[in-house]
XYZ file of N, CA and C in Angstrom:
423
model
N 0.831 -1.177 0.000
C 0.000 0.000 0.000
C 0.880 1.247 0.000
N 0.318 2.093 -1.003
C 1.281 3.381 -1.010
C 0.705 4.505 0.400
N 1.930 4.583 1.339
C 1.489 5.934 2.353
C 2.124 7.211 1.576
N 1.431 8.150 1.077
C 2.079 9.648 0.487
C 2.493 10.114 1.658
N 1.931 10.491 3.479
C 3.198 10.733 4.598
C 4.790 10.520 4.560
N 4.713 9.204 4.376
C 5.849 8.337 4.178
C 6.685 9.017 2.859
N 6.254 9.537 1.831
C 6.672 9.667 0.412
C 6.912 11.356 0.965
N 6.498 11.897 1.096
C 6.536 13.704 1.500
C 7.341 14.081 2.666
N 7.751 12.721 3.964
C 8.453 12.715 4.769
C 10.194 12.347 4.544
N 10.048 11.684 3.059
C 11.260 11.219 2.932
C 12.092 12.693 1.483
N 11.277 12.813 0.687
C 11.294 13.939 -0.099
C 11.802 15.358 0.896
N 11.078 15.566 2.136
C 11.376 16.731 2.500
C 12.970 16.305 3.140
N 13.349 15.510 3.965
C 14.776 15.417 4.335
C 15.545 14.745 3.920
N 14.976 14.442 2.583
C 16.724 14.457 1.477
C 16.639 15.625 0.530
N 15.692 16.311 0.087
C 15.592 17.663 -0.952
C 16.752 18.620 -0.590
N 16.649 18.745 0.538
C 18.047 20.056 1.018
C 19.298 19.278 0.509
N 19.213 18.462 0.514
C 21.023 17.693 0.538
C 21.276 17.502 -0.807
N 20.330 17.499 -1.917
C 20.464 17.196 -3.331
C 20.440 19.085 -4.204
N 19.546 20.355 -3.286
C 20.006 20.902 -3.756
C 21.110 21.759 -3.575
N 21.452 22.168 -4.399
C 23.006 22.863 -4.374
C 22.906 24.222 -4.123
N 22.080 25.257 -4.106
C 21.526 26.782 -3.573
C 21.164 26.272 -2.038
N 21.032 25.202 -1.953
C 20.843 25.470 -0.298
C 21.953 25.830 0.774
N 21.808 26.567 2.004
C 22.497 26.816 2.897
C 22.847 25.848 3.592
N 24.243 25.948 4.030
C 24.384 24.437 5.550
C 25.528 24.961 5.772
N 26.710 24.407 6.615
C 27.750 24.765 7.105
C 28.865 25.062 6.178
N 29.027 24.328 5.100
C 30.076 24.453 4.142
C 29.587 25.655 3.016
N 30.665 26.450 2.740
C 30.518 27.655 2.052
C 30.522 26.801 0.290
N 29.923 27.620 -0.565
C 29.511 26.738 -2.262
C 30.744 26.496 -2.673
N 32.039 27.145 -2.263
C 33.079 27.007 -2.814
C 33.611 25.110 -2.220
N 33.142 25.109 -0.900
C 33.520 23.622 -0.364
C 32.529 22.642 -0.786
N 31.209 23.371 -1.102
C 30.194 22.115 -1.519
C 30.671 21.747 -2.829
N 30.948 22.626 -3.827
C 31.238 22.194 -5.220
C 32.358 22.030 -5.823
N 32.681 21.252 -6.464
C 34.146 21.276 -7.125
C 34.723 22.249 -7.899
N 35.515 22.529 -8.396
C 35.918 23.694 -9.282
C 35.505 23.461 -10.840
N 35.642 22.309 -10.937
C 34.908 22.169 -12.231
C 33.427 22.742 -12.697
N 32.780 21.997 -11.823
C 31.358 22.362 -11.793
C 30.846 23.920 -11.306
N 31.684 24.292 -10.527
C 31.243 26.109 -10.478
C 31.750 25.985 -11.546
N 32.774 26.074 -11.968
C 33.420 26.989 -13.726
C 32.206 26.447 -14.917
N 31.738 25.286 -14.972
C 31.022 24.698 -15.372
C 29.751 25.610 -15.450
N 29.003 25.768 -14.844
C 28.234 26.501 -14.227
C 27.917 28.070 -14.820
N 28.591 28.335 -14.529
C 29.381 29.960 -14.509
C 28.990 29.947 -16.329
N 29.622 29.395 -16.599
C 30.451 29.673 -18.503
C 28.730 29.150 -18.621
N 28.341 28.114 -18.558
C 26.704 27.733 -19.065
C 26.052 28.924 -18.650
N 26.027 29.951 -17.215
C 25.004 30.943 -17.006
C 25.592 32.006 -18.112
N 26.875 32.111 -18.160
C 27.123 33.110 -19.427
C 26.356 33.715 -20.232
N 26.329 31.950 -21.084
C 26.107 31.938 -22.402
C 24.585 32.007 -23.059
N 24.123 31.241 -21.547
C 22.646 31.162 -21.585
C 21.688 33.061 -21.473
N 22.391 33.713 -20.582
C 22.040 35.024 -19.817
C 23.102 36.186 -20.249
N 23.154 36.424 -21.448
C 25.025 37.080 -21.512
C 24.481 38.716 -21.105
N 23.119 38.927 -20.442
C 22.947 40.214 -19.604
C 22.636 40.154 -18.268
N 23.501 39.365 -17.767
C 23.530 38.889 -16.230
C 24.605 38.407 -15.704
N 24.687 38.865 -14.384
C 26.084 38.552 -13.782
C 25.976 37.414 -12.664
N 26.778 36.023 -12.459
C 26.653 35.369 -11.955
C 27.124 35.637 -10.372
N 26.401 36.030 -9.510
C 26.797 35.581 -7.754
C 26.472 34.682 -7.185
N 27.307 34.736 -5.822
C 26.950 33.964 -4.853
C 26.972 34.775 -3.750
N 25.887 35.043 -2.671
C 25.887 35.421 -1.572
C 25.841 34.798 -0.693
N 27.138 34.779 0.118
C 26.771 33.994 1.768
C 27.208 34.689 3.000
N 26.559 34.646 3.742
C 26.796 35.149 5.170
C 28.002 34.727 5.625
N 28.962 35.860 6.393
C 30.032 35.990 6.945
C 30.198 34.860 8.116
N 31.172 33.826 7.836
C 31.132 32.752 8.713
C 30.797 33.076 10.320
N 31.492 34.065 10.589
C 31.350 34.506 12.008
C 30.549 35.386 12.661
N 29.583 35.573 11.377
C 28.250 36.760 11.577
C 27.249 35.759 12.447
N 26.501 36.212 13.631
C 25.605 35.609 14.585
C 24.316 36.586 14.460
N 24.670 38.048 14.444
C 23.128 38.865 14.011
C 22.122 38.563 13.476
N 22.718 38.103 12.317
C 21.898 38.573 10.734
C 21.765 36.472 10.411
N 20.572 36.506 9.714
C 20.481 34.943 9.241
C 20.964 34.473 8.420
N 20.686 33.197 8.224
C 21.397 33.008 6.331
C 20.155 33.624 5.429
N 20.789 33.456 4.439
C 20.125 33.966 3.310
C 18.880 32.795 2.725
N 18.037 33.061 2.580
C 17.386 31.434 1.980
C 17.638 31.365 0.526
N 19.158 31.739 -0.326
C 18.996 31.852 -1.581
C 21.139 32.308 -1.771
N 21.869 31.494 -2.162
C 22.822 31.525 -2.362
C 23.425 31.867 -3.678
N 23.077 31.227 -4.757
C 22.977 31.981 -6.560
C 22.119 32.883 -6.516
N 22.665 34.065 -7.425
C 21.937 35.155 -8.009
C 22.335 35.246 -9.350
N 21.749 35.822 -10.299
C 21.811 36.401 -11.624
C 21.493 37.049 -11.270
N 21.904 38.758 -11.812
C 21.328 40.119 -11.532
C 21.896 40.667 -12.691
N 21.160 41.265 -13.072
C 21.413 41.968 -14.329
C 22.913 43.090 -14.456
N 23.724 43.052 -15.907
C 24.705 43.692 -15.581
C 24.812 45.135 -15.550
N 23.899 46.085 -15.455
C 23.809 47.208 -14.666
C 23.215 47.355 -13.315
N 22.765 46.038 -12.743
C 22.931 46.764 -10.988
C 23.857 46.980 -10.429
N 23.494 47.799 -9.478
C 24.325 48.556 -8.694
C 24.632 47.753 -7.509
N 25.818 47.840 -6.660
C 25.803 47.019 -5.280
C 25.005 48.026 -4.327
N 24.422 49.086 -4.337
C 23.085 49.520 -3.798
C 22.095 48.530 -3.923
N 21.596 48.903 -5.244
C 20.141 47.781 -5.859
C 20.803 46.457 -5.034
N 21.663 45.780 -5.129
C 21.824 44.836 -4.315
C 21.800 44.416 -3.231
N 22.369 46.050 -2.742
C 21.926 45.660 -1.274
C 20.832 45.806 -0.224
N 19.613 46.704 -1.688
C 18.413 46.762 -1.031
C 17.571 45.555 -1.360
N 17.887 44.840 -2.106
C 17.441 43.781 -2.522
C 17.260 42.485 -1.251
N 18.941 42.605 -1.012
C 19.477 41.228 0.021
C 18.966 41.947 1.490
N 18.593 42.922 1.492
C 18.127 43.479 3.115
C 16.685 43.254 3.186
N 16.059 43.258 1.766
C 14.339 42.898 2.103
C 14.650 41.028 2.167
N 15.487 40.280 1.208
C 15.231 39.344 1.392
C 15.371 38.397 2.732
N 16.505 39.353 3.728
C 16.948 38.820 5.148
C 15.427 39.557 5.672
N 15.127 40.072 5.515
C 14.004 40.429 6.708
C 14.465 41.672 7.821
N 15.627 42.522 7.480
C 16.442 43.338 8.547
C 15.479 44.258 8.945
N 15.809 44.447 10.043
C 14.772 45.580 10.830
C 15.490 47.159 9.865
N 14.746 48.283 10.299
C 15.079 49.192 10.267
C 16.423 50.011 10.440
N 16.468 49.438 11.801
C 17.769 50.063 12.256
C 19.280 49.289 11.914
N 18.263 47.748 11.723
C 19.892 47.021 11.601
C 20.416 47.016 9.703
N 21.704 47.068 10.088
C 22.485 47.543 8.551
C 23.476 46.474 8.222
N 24.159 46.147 7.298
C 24.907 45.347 6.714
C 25.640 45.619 5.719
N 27.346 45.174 5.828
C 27.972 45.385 5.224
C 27.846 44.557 3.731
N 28.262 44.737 2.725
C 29.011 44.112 1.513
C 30.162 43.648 1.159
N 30.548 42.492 1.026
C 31.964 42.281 1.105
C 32.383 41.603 -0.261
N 33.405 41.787 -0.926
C 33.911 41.018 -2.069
C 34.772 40.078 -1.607
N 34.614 38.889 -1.566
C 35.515 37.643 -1.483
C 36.264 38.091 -0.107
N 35.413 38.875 0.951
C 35.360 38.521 2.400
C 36.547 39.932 2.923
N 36.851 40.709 1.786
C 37.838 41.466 2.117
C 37.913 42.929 1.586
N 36.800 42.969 0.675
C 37.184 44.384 -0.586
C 35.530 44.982 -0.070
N 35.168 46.121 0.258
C 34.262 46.902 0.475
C 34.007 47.850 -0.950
N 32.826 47.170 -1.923
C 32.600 47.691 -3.271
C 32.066 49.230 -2.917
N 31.980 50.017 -4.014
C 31.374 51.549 -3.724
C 30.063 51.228 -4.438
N 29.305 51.454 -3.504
C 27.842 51.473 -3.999
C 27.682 51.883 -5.270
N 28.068 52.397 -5.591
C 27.409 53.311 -7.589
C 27.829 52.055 -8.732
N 29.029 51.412 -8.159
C 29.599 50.481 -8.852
C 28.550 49.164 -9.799
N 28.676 49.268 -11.205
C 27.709 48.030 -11.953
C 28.544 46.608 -11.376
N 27.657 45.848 -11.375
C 28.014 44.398 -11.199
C 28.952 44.424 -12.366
N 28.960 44.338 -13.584
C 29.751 44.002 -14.763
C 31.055 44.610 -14.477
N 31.108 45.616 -13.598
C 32.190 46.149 -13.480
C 33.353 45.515 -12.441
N 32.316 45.030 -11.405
C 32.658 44.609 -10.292
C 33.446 42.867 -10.649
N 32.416 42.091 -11.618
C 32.834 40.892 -12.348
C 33.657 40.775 -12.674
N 34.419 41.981 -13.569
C 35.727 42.133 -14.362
C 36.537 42.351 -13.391
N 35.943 42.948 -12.553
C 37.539 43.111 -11.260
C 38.071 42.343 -10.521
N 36.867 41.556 -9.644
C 37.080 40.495 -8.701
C 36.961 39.249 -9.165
N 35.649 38.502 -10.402
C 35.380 37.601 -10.066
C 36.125 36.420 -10.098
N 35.951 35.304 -9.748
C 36.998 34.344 -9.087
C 37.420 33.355 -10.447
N 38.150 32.493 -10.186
C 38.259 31.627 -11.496
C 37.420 30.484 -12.163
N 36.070 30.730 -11.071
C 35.452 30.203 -11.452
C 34.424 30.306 -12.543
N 34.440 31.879 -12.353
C 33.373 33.071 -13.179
C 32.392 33.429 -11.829
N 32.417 33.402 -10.819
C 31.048 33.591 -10.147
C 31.838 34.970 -9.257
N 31.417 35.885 -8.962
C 31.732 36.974 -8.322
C 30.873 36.834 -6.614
N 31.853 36.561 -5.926
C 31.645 36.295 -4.240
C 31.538 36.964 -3.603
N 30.264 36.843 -2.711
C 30.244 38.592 -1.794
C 29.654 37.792 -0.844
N 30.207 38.497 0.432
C 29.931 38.021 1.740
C 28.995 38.883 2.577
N 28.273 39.003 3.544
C 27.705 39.880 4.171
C 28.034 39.612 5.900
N 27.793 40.937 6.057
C 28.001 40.726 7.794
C 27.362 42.266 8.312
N 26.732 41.892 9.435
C 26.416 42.705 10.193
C 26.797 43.671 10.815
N 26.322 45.067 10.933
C 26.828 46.594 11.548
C 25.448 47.230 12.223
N 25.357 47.065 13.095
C 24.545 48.137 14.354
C 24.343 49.722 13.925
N 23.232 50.234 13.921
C 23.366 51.364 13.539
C 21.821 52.048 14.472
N 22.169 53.213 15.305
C 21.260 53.535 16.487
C 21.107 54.813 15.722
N 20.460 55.633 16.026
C 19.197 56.673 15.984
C 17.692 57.053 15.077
């Protein structure tokens, strides 16, 4: 006899582990091989050649702010790391007061006005995917 419980119970706790945008302890660079990001990357290219491939993940040692429920982005190659970062602040849910930094590959603070395409050509990694980290900053009045 088919139980669908049984079928929807087993679907929901293996689905996270098969997809690859999901969050867990290891950053996308440790979940995936180098092949397959580069892989990846060159296919979103070719497929999207007006879009820039990211990855956003939360700053290993950030405790504030949550994960993200969404690790790949395509964003078109005139946003701004503004537009981006009003984007990734509605998608965390941040209060008002609380603020967040932008980080390029955990170390380079982009200037807001800056296009993604621009930002791609500067930083992005050898994989093709341009890495930005986020972390949390307190901000009172």
């Amino acid at each position: 006899m088919f139980c669908s419980q049984a079928v929807d119970r087993m679907l929901a706790d293996r689905f996270p582990k098969l997809d690859s945008n999901h969050n867990s302890k290891q950053s996308f660079k440790q979940r995936l091989s180098f092949e397959s990001r580069a892989k990846e990357a060159i296919d979103t290219r070719k497929r999207y050649p007006s879009k820039v491939p990211l990855v956003v993940e939360r700053y290993k040692r950030e405790q504030s702010i949550g994960e993200i429920d969404k690790v790949k982005w395509l964003v078109p190659v005139e946003m701004t790391t503004l537009q981006l970062s009003i984007v990734l602040k509605q998608r965390l849910h941040l209060p008002p007061g609380k603020e967040f930094f932008l980080l390029i590959d955990g170390k380079t603070i982009p200037s807001l006005n800056v296009p993604m395409v621009t930002l791609h050509q500067k930083f992005a990694d050898e994989d093709g995917f341009l890495y930005f980290t986020y972390a949390s900053q307190e901000c009172f009045g």
